PDB file of C-alpha atoms and ligand atoms in Angstrom:
ATOM      1  CA  MET W   1     117.875 -34.324 -51.192  1.00  0.00           C
ATOM      2  CA  LYS W   2     121.418 -34.122 -50.871  1.00  0.00           C
ATOM      3  CA  LEU W   3     122.817 -30.708 -48.583  1.00  0.00           C
ATOM      4  CA  LEU W   4     126.534 -29.618 -48.967  1.00  0.00           C
ATOM      5  CA  VAL W   5     127.567 -28.244 -45.888  1.00  0.00           C
ATOM      6  CA  ALA W   6     130.665 -25.816 -47.478  1.00  0.00           C
ATOM      7  CA  THR W   7     132.907 -26.182 -44.044  1.00  0.00           C
ATOM      8  CA  GLY W   8     136.548 -26.652 -43.214  1.00  0.00           C
ATOM      9  CA  ASN W   9     135.466 -25.993 -39.364  1.00  0.00           C
ATOM     10  CA  GLN W  10     134.365 -29.056 -37.841  1.00  0.00           C
ATOM     11  CA  GLY W  11     133.576 -27.666 -34.312  1.00  0.00           C
ATOM     12  CA  LYS W  12     130.788 -25.589 -36.847  1.00  0.00           C
ATOM     13  CA  LEU W  13     129.705 -28.887 -39.065  1.00  0.00           C
ATOM     14  CA  LYS W  14     129.547 -31.231 -35.626  1.00  0.00           C
ATOM     15  CA  GLU W  15     126.806 -28.630 -34.033  1.00  0.00           C
ATOM     16  CA  ILE W  16     125.449 -27.972 -37.995  1.00  0.00           C
ATOM     17  CA  ARG W  17     125.118 -32.447 -38.330  1.00  0.00           C
ATOM     18  CA  SER W  18     123.228 -32.236 -34.977  1.00  0.00           C
ATOM     19  CA  LEU W  19     121.047 -28.883 -35.778  1.00  0.00           C
ATOM     20  CA  LEU W  20     119.847 -31.053 -38.910  1.00  0.00           C
ATOM     21  CA  GLU W  21     119.569 -34.501 -37.128  1.00  0.00           C
ATOM     22  CA  GLY W  22     116.363 -36.056 -38.138  1.00  0.00           C
ATOM     23  CA  SER W  23     115.500 -34.144 -41.083  1.00  0.00           C
ATOM     24  CA  PRO W  24     115.768 -36.157 -44.869  1.00  0.00           C
ATOM     25  CA  LEU W  25     118.498 -34.502 -45.803  1.00  0.00           C
ATOM     26  CA  GLU W  26     121.381 -36.285 -46.772  1.00  0.00           C
ATOM     27  CA  ILE W  27     124.620 -33.994 -45.208  1.00  0.00           C
ATOM     28  CA  VAL W  28     127.609 -34.048 -47.901  1.00  0.00           C
ATOM     29  CA  GLY W  29     131.228 -32.897 -46.223  1.00  0.00           C
ATOM     30  CA  LEU W  30     133.689 -31.025 -48.210  1.00  0.00           C
ATOM     31  CA  ASP W  31     136.027 -33.889 -47.755  1.00  0.00           C
ATOM     32  CA  GLN W  32     133.355 -36.237 -50.340  1.00  0.00           C
ATOM     33  CA  LEU W  33     134.398 -33.894 -52.617  1.00  0.00           C
ATOM     34  CA  VAL W  34     137.002 -34.490 -55.397  1.00  0.00           C
ATOM     35  CA  ASP W  35     139.782 -31.180 -54.843  1.00  0.00           C
ATOM     36  CA  PRO W  36     137.523 -28.770 -53.823  1.00  0.00           C
ATOM     37  CA  PRO W  37     138.565 -24.529 -54.697  1.00  0.00           C
ATOM     38  CA  GLU W  38     140.218 -22.916 -52.033  1.00  0.00           C
ATOM     39  CA  VAL W  39     137.502 -20.193 -51.566  1.00  0.00           C
ATOM     40  CA  VAL W  40     139.516 -17.126 -50.687  1.00  0.00           C
ATOM     41  CA  GLU W  41     137.614 -14.784 -47.213  1.00  0.00           C
ATOM     42  CA  ASP W  42     137.949 -11.738 -48.712  1.00  0.00           C
ATOM     43  CA  GLY W  43     134.724 -10.090 -48.120  1.00  0.00           C
ATOM     44  CA  ALA W  44     134.511  -6.756 -45.813  1.00  0.00           C
ATOM     45  CA  THR W  45     130.651  -8.737 -44.039  1.00  0.00           C
ATOM     46  CA  PHE W  46     130.049 -12.064 -42.901  1.00  0.00           C
ATOM     47  CA  THR W  47     127.470 -11.982 -44.979  1.00  0.00           C
ATOM     48  CA  ALA W  48     129.623 -10.705 -48.274  1.00  0.00           C
ATOM     49  CA  ASN W  49     131.935 -14.326 -47.385  1.00  0.00           C
ATOM     50  CA  ALA W  50     129.055 -16.704 -46.375  1.00  0.00           C
ATOM     51  CA  ARG W  51     127.407 -16.028 -49.852  1.00  0.00           C
ATOM     52  CA  LYS W  52     131.610 -16.490 -51.209  1.00  0.00           C
ATOM     53  CA  LYS W  53     131.836 -19.496 -49.631  1.00  0.00           C
ATOM     54  CA  ALA W  54     128.148 -21.186 -50.614  1.00  0.00           C
ATOM     55  CA  GLN W  55     127.997 -19.921 -54.776  1.00  0.00           C
ATOM     56  CA  GLU W  56     131.577 -21.251 -54.954  1.00  0.00           C
ATOM     57  CA  MET W  57     130.872 -24.695 -53.383  1.00  0.00           C
ATOM     58  CA  ALA W  58     127.145 -24.584 -55.048  1.00  0.00           C
ATOM     59  CA  GLU W  59     128.720 -24.225 -58.744  1.00  0.00           C
ATOM     60  CA  PHE W  60     132.015 -26.650 -57.944  1.00  0.00           C
ATOM     61  CA  SER W  61     129.513 -29.288 -56.399  1.00  0.00           C
ATOM     62  CA  GLY W  62     126.443 -29.707 -58.308  1.00  0.00           C
ATOM     63  CA  TYR W  63     124.506 -29.044 -54.683  1.00  0.00           C
ATOM     64  CA  LEU W  64     122.370 -27.404 -53.208  1.00  0.00           C
ATOM     65  CA  THR W  65     125.295 -25.982 -50.075  1.00  0.00           C
ATOM     66  CA  LEU W  66     124.879 -24.415 -46.769  1.00  0.00           C
ATOM     67  CA  ALA W  67     127.868 -21.965 -45.858  1.00  0.00           C
ATOM     68  CA  ASP W  68     128.421 -20.526 -42.222  1.00  0.00           C
ATOM     69  CA  ASP W  69     130.482 -17.846 -41.639  1.00  0.00           C
ATOM     70  CA  SER W  70     130.647 -16.259 -38.118  1.00  0.00           C
ATOM     71  CA  GLY W  71     132.433 -14.429 -35.794  1.00  0.00           C
ATOM     72  CA  LEU W  72     133.438 -12.967 -32.152  1.00  0.00           C
ATOM     73  CA  VAL W  73     132.456  -9.057 -32.221  1.00  0.00           C
ATOM     74  CA  VAL W  74     133.923  -7.117 -29.587  1.00  0.00           C
ATOM     75  CA  ASN W  75     132.169  -3.912 -28.205  1.00  0.00           C
ATOM     76  CA  ALA W  76     135.567  -2.489 -26.769  1.00  0.00           C
ATOM     77  CA  LEU W  77     138.096  -3.550 -29.647  1.00  0.00           C
ATOM     78  CA  ASN W  78     135.559  -1.233 -32.148  1.00  0.00           C
ATOM     79  CA  GLY W  79     133.738  -4.938 -33.643  1.00  0.00           C
ATOM     80  CA  ALA W  80     137.055  -6.524 -33.884  1.00  0.00           C
ATOM     81  CA  PRO W  81     137.876  -9.764 -34.227  1.00  0.00           C
ATOM     82  CA  GLY W  82     135.045 -10.005 -36.377  1.00  0.00           C
ATOM     83  CA  VAL W  83     135.361 -11.678 -39.845  1.00  0.00           C
ATOM     84  CA  TYR W  84     139.166 -11.891 -39.360  1.00  0.00           C
ATOM     85  CA  SER W  85     137.921 -14.229 -36.011  1.00  0.00           C
ATOM     86  CA  ALA W  86     139.701 -17.567 -37.570  1.00  0.00           C
ATOM     87  CA  ARG W  87     142.825 -15.857 -38.587  1.00  0.00           C
ATOM     88  CA  TYR W  88     142.961 -13.063 -35.491  1.00  0.00           C
ATOM     89  CA  ALA W  89     146.399 -14.506 -34.440  1.00  0.00           C
ATOM     90  CA  GLY W  90     147.947 -14.482 -37.999  1.00  0.00           C
ATOM     91  CA  GLU W  91     147.235 -17.022 -41.424  1.00  0.00           C
ATOM     92  CA  GLN W  92     148.508 -20.051 -39.695  1.00  0.00           C
ATOM     93  CA  CYS W  93     147.069 -19.317 -36.476  1.00  0.00           C
ATOM     94  CA  ASP W  94     144.877 -22.020 -34.511  1.00  0.00           C
ATOM     95  CA  ASP W  95     142.377 -21.468 -31.954  1.00  0.00           C
ATOM     96  CA  ILE W  96     144.354 -21.478 -28.663  1.00  0.00           C
ATOM     97  CA  ALA W  97     147.218 -18.366 -30.341  1.00  0.00           C
ATOM     98  CA  ASN W  98     143.622 -16.052 -30.737  1.00  0.00           C
ATOM     99  CA  ASN W  99     142.526 -16.915 -27.586  1.00  0.00           C
ATOM    100  CA  ASP W 100     146.136 -16.021 -26.309  1.00  0.00           C
ATOM    101  CA  LYS W 101     145.641 -12.558 -28.552  1.00  0.00           C
ATOM    102  CA  LEU W 102     142.240 -12.015 -27.244  1.00  0.00           C
ATOM    103  CA  LEU W 103     143.263 -12.014 -23.835  1.00  0.00           C
ATOM    104  CA  THR W 104     146.383  -9.711 -24.119  1.00  0.00           C
ATOM    105  CA  VAL W 105     144.625  -7.658 -25.653  1.00  0.00           C
ATOM    106  CA  MET W 106     141.254  -7.374 -23.084  1.00  0.00           C
ATOM    107  CA  GLU W 107     143.744  -6.665 -20.588  1.00  0.00           C
ATOM    108  CA  GLY W 108     143.084  -3.703 -18.630  1.00  0.00           C
ATOM    109  CA  VAL W 109     139.502  -3.808 -19.926  1.00  0.00           C
ATOM    110  CA  ALA W 110     136.972  -2.929 -17.279  1.00  0.00           C
ATOM    111  CA  ASP W 111     134.272  -6.246 -16.026  1.00  0.00           C
ATOM    112  CA  GLU W 112     131.146  -3.420 -17.596  1.00  0.00           C
ATOM    113  CA  LYS W 113     133.231  -2.470 -20.590  1.00  0.00           C
ATOM    114  CA  ARG W 114     134.134  -6.372 -21.716  1.00  0.00           C
ATOM    115  CA  GLN W 115     130.359  -6.946 -24.005  1.00  0.00           C
ATOM    116  CA  ALA W 116     130.590  -9.313 -27.253  1.00  0.00           C
ATOM    117  CA  ALA W 117     128.418 -11.513 -29.411  1.00  0.00           C
ATOM    118  CA  PHE W 118     129.312 -14.029 -31.978  1.00  0.00           C
ATOM    119  CA  HIS W 119     127.339 -13.300 -35.126  1.00  0.00           C
ATOM    120  CA  CYS W 120     126.458 -16.058 -38.040  1.00  0.00           C
ATOM    121  CA  VAL W 121     125.511 -15.726 -41.081  1.00  0.00           C
ATOM    122  CA  MET W 122     124.620 -18.524 -43.307  1.00  0.00           C
ATOM    123  CA  ALA W 123     124.342 -18.619 -47.262  1.00  0.00           C
ATOM    124  CA  LEU W 124     122.257 -21.440 -48.992  1.00  0.00           C
ATOM    125  CA  ALA W 125     123.267 -21.183 -52.816  1.00  0.00           C
ATOM    126  CA  TRP W 126     122.246 -23.189 -55.422  1.00  0.00           C
ATOM    127  CA  PRO W 127     123.720 -24.526 -58.447  1.00  0.00           C
ATOM    128  CA  ASP W 128     122.435 -22.239 -61.185  1.00  0.00           C
ATOM    129  CA  GLY W 129     123.616 -18.957 -58.530  1.00  0.00           C
ATOM    130  CA  ARG W 130     120.512 -18.897 -56.554  1.00  0.00           C
ATOM    131  CA  CYS W 131     121.795 -17.394 -53.143  1.00  0.00           C
ATOM    132  CA  GLU W 132     119.630 -16.609 -49.587  1.00  0.00           C
ATOM    133  CA  THR W 133     121.058 -15.217 -46.507  1.00  0.00           C
ATOM    134  CA  TYR W 134     119.981 -15.534 -42.494  1.00  0.00           C
ATOM    135  CA  GLU W 135     121.500 -14.550 -39.621  1.00  0.00           C
ATOM    136  CA  GLY W 136     121.661 -14.868 -35.883  1.00  0.00           C
ATOM    137  CA  GLN W 137     123.444 -13.353 -32.686  1.00  0.00           C
ATOM    138  CA  VAL W 138     124.172 -13.977 -29.649  1.00  0.00           C
ATOM    139  CA  SER W 139     124.949 -11.935 -26.994  1.00  0.00           C
ATOM    140  CA  GLY W 140     127.809 -12.324 -23.698  1.00  0.00           C
ATOM    141  CA  LEU W 141     130.725 -11.095 -21.857  1.00  0.00           C
ATOM    142  CA  ILE W 142     134.426 -11.522 -22.545  1.00  0.00           C
ATOM    143  CA  MET W 143     136.146 -13.609 -19.622  1.00  0.00           C
ATOM    144  CA  HIS W 144     139.672 -13.015 -17.635  1.00  0.00           C
ATOM    145  CA  GLY W 145     140.651 -16.382 -18.610  1.00  0.00           C
ATOM    146  CA  LEU W 146     139.580 -19.849 -20.164  1.00  0.00           C
ATOM    147  CA  ARG W 147     137.458 -22.145 -18.989  1.00  0.00           C
ATOM    148  CA  GLY W 148     135.695 -25.403 -19.943  1.00  0.00           C
ATOM    149  CA  ASP W 149     136.739 -27.560 -22.858  1.00  0.00           C
ATOM    150  CA  GLY W 150     133.537 -27.925 -24.865  1.00  0.00           C
ATOM    151  CA  GLY W 151     132.933 -26.152 -28.058  1.00  0.00           C
ATOM    152  CA  PHE W 152     135.330 -24.285 -30.329  1.00  0.00           C
ATOM    153  CA  GLY W 153     137.233 -21.158 -30.991  1.00  0.00           C
ATOM    154  CA  TYR W 154     136.538 -18.580 -28.505  1.00  0.00           C
ATOM    155  CA  ASP W 155     133.944 -20.615 -26.641  1.00  0.00           C
ATOM    156  CA  PRO W 156     136.233 -21.208 -23.670  1.00  0.00           C
ATOM    157  CA  LEU W 157     136.433 -17.139 -23.274  1.00  0.00           C
ATOM    158  CA  PHE W 158     132.643 -16.663 -23.716  1.00  0.00           C
ATOM    159  CA  ILE W 159     130.291 -16.004 -20.826  1.00  0.00           C
ATOM    160  CA  VAL W 160     126.639 -16.607 -21.121  1.00  0.00           C
ATOM    161  CA  PRO W 161     125.205 -14.005 -18.675  1.00  0.00           C
ATOM    162  CA  GLU W 162     121.792 -16.361 -18.802  1.00  0.00           C
ATOM    163  CA  TYR W 163     123.837 -19.982 -17.705  1.00  0.00           C
ATOM    164  CA  GLY W 164     126.775 -17.773 -15.768  1.00  0.00           C
ATOM    165  CA  LYS W 165     128.987 -20.147 -17.579  1.00  0.00           C
ATOM    166  CA  THR W 166     130.760 -20.062 -20.807  1.00  0.00           C
ATOM    167  CA  MET W 167     129.998 -21.544 -23.913  1.00  0.00           C
ATOM    168  CA  ALA W 168     132.646 -23.712 -23.600  1.00  0.00           C
ATOM    169  CA  GLU W 169     131.126 -25.261 -20.384  1.00  0.00           C
ATOM    170  CA  LEU W 170     127.636 -25.600 -21.931  1.00  0.00           C
ATOM    171  CA  PRO W 171     126.969 -29.586 -23.165  1.00  0.00           C
ATOM    172  CA  LEU W 172     126.262 -29.265 -26.640  1.00  0.00           C
ATOM    173  CA  GLU W 173     122.148 -29.544 -26.864  1.00  0.00           C
ATOM    174  CA  ILE W 174     122.482 -26.246 -25.018  1.00  0.00           C
ATOM    175  CA  LYS W 175     124.778 -24.116 -26.752  1.00  0.00           C
ATOM    176  CA  ASN W 176     122.440 -25.207 -30.330  1.00  0.00           C
ATOM    177  CA  ARG W 177     119.569 -23.899 -28.693  1.00  0.00           C
ATOM    178  CA  ILE W 178     120.847 -20.469 -27.887  1.00  0.00           C
ATOM    179  CA  SER W 179     123.835 -19.340 -30.124  1.00  0.00           C
ATOM    180  CA  HIS W 180     124.495 -17.634 -33.409  1.00  0.00           C
ATOM    181  CA  ARG W 181     124.646 -20.631 -35.264  1.00  0.00           C
ATOM    182  CA  GLY W 182     121.078 -22.413 -33.608  1.00  0.00           C
ATOM    183  CA  THR W 183     119.296 -19.702 -33.890  1.00  0.00           C
ATOM    184  CA  THR W 184     120.171 -18.649 -37.718  1.00  0.00           C
ATOM    185  CA  LEU W 185     119.848 -22.234 -38.522  1.00  0.00           C
ATOM    186  CA  ARG W 186     115.988 -22.371 -37.280  1.00  0.00           C
ATOM    187  CA  LYS W 187     115.900 -19.919 -39.662  1.00  0.00           C
ATOM    188  CA  VAL W 188     116.831 -21.812 -42.725  1.00  0.00           C
ATOM    189  CA  ILE W 189     114.953 -25.364 -41.693  1.00  0.00           C
ATOM    190  CA  PRO W 190     111.721 -24.426 -42.677  1.00  0.00           C
ATOM    191  CA  LEU W 191     113.083 -24.134 -46.065  1.00  0.00           C
ATOM    192  CA  LEU W 192     114.939 -27.035 -46.267  1.00  0.00           C
ATOM    193  CA  GLN W 193     112.099 -28.974 -45.316  1.00  0.00           C
ATOM    194  CA  GLU W 194     110.409 -27.813 -48.010  1.00  0.00           C
ATOM    195  CA  LEU W 195     112.606 -28.405 -50.646  1.00  0.00           C
ATOM    196  CA  ALA W 196     113.335 -32.131 -49.307  1.00  0.00           C
ATOM    197  CA  LYS W 197     109.197 -32.797 -50.370  1.00  0.00           C
ATOM    198  CA  HIS W 198     110.003 -31.884 -54.259  1.00  0.00           C
TER     199      HIS W 198
HETATM  200  P1  ITT I 201     134.847 -22.243 -42.544  1.00  0.00           P
HETATM  201  O1  ITT I 201     135.271 -21.109 -43.351  1.00  0.00           O
HETATM  202  O2  ITT I 201     135.520 -23.090 -43.679  1.00  0.00           O
HETATM  203  O3  ITT I 201     133.667 -22.235 -42.479  1.00  0.00           O
HETATM  204  P2  ITT I 201     136.607 -21.106 -40.554  1.00  0.00           P
HETATM  205  O4  ITT I 201     136.699 -21.647 -39.111  1.00  0.00           O
HETATM  206  O5  ITT I 201     137.767 -20.035 -41.430  1.00  0.00           O
HETATM  207  O6  ITT I 201     135.405 -22.060 -41.067  1.00  0.00           O
HETATM  208  P3  ITT I 201     134.998 -18.439 -40.729  1.00  0.00           P
HETATM  209  O7  ITT I 201     135.527 -18.210 -41.064  1.00  0.00           O
HETATM  210  O8  ITT I 201     133.758 -18.288 -40.640  1.00  0.00           O
HETATM  211  O9  ITT I 201     135.400 -20.101 -40.840  1.00  0.00           O
HETATM  212  O10 ITT I 201     135.226 -18.077 -38.951  1.00  0.00           O
HETATM  213  C1  ITT I 201     134.632 -18.111 -37.692  1.00  0.00           C
HETATM  214  C2  ITT I 201     135.688 -18.056 -37.316  1.00  0.00           C
HETATM  215  O11 ITT I 201     134.734 -17.386 -35.945  1.00  0.00           O
HETATM  216  C3  ITT I 201     135.819 -19.879 -36.431  1.00  0.00           C
HETATM  217  O12 ITT I 201     137.207 -19.830 -37.172  1.00  0.00           O
HETATM  218  C4  ITT I 201     136.053 -19.246 -34.537  1.00  0.00           C
HETATM  219  O13 ITT I 201     137.166 -18.534 -34.598  1.00  0.00           O
HETATM  220  C5  ITT I 201     135.190 -17.980 -34.540  1.00  0.00           C
HETATM  221  N1  ITT I 201     133.524 -18.816 -34.826  1.00  0.00           N
HETATM  222  C6  ITT I 201     132.658 -18.687 -34.892  1.00  0.00           C
HETATM  223  N2  ITT I 201     131.914 -19.422 -34.503  1.00  0.00           N
HETATM  224  C7  ITT I 201     132.178 -19.761 -33.083  1.00  0.00           C
HETATM  225  C8  ITT I 201     131.250 -20.313 -32.196  1.00  0.00           C
HETATM  226  O14 ITT I 201     130.222 -21.231 -32.141  1.00  0.00           O
HETATM  227  N3  ITT I 201     132.395 -20.713 -30.983  1.00  0.00           N
HETATM  228  C9  ITT I 201     133.267 -20.407 -30.882  1.00  0.00           C
HETATM  229  N4  ITT I 201     133.923 -19.461 -31.776  1.00  0.00           N
HETATM  230  C10 ITT I 201     133.381 -19.465 -32.825  1.00  0.00           C
END
């Protein structure tokens, strides 16, 4: 059975592929579709955006489709960057610019007020419009500088207290074990395995 993983983010795709390794699913990437539509992520919540991405791509492709909407929620910033995590420093920005902006706005925030969490919502959509969502989080703290070169996005700024390391310093296998994305995808896997049998 084929599963379209509807993400243009190579970091997410690598993690999802690794988490689904050994499953009977054949993973299809967006690069295998001809002229896929640009989905406008204008939802107010991770759930709304995840559903929109999954449903539009399932309808377009005819494949069972998995989409991930995720981001960093920082307590001292009232939940920002949240659903704007990918474009925190502007529409055409990259991870470096986003991390720079976060460090700048967090300047002067005391250590005991630097709590944050990565949130993930995954939507599984069928070409007939059905859609189910799943979610997961991981808590941590925002560092004062970058550390590590693994992962992607805000990983070098996000310290996981249990390990005393940033997400970017942890091997992929450990990130997947504890991350918002790993926790969420493990909730979807039983259904995917069931579907793969038919
Ligand atoms: P797609 O919509 O194509 O999947 P995207 O990068 O635009 O790709 P989102 O809208 O869900 O995806 O934004 C997610 C952003 O949140 C991502 O670009 C990172 O900045 C951040 N993020 C999400 N998961 C992360 C992780 O595991 N580590 C670090 N940053 C993460």
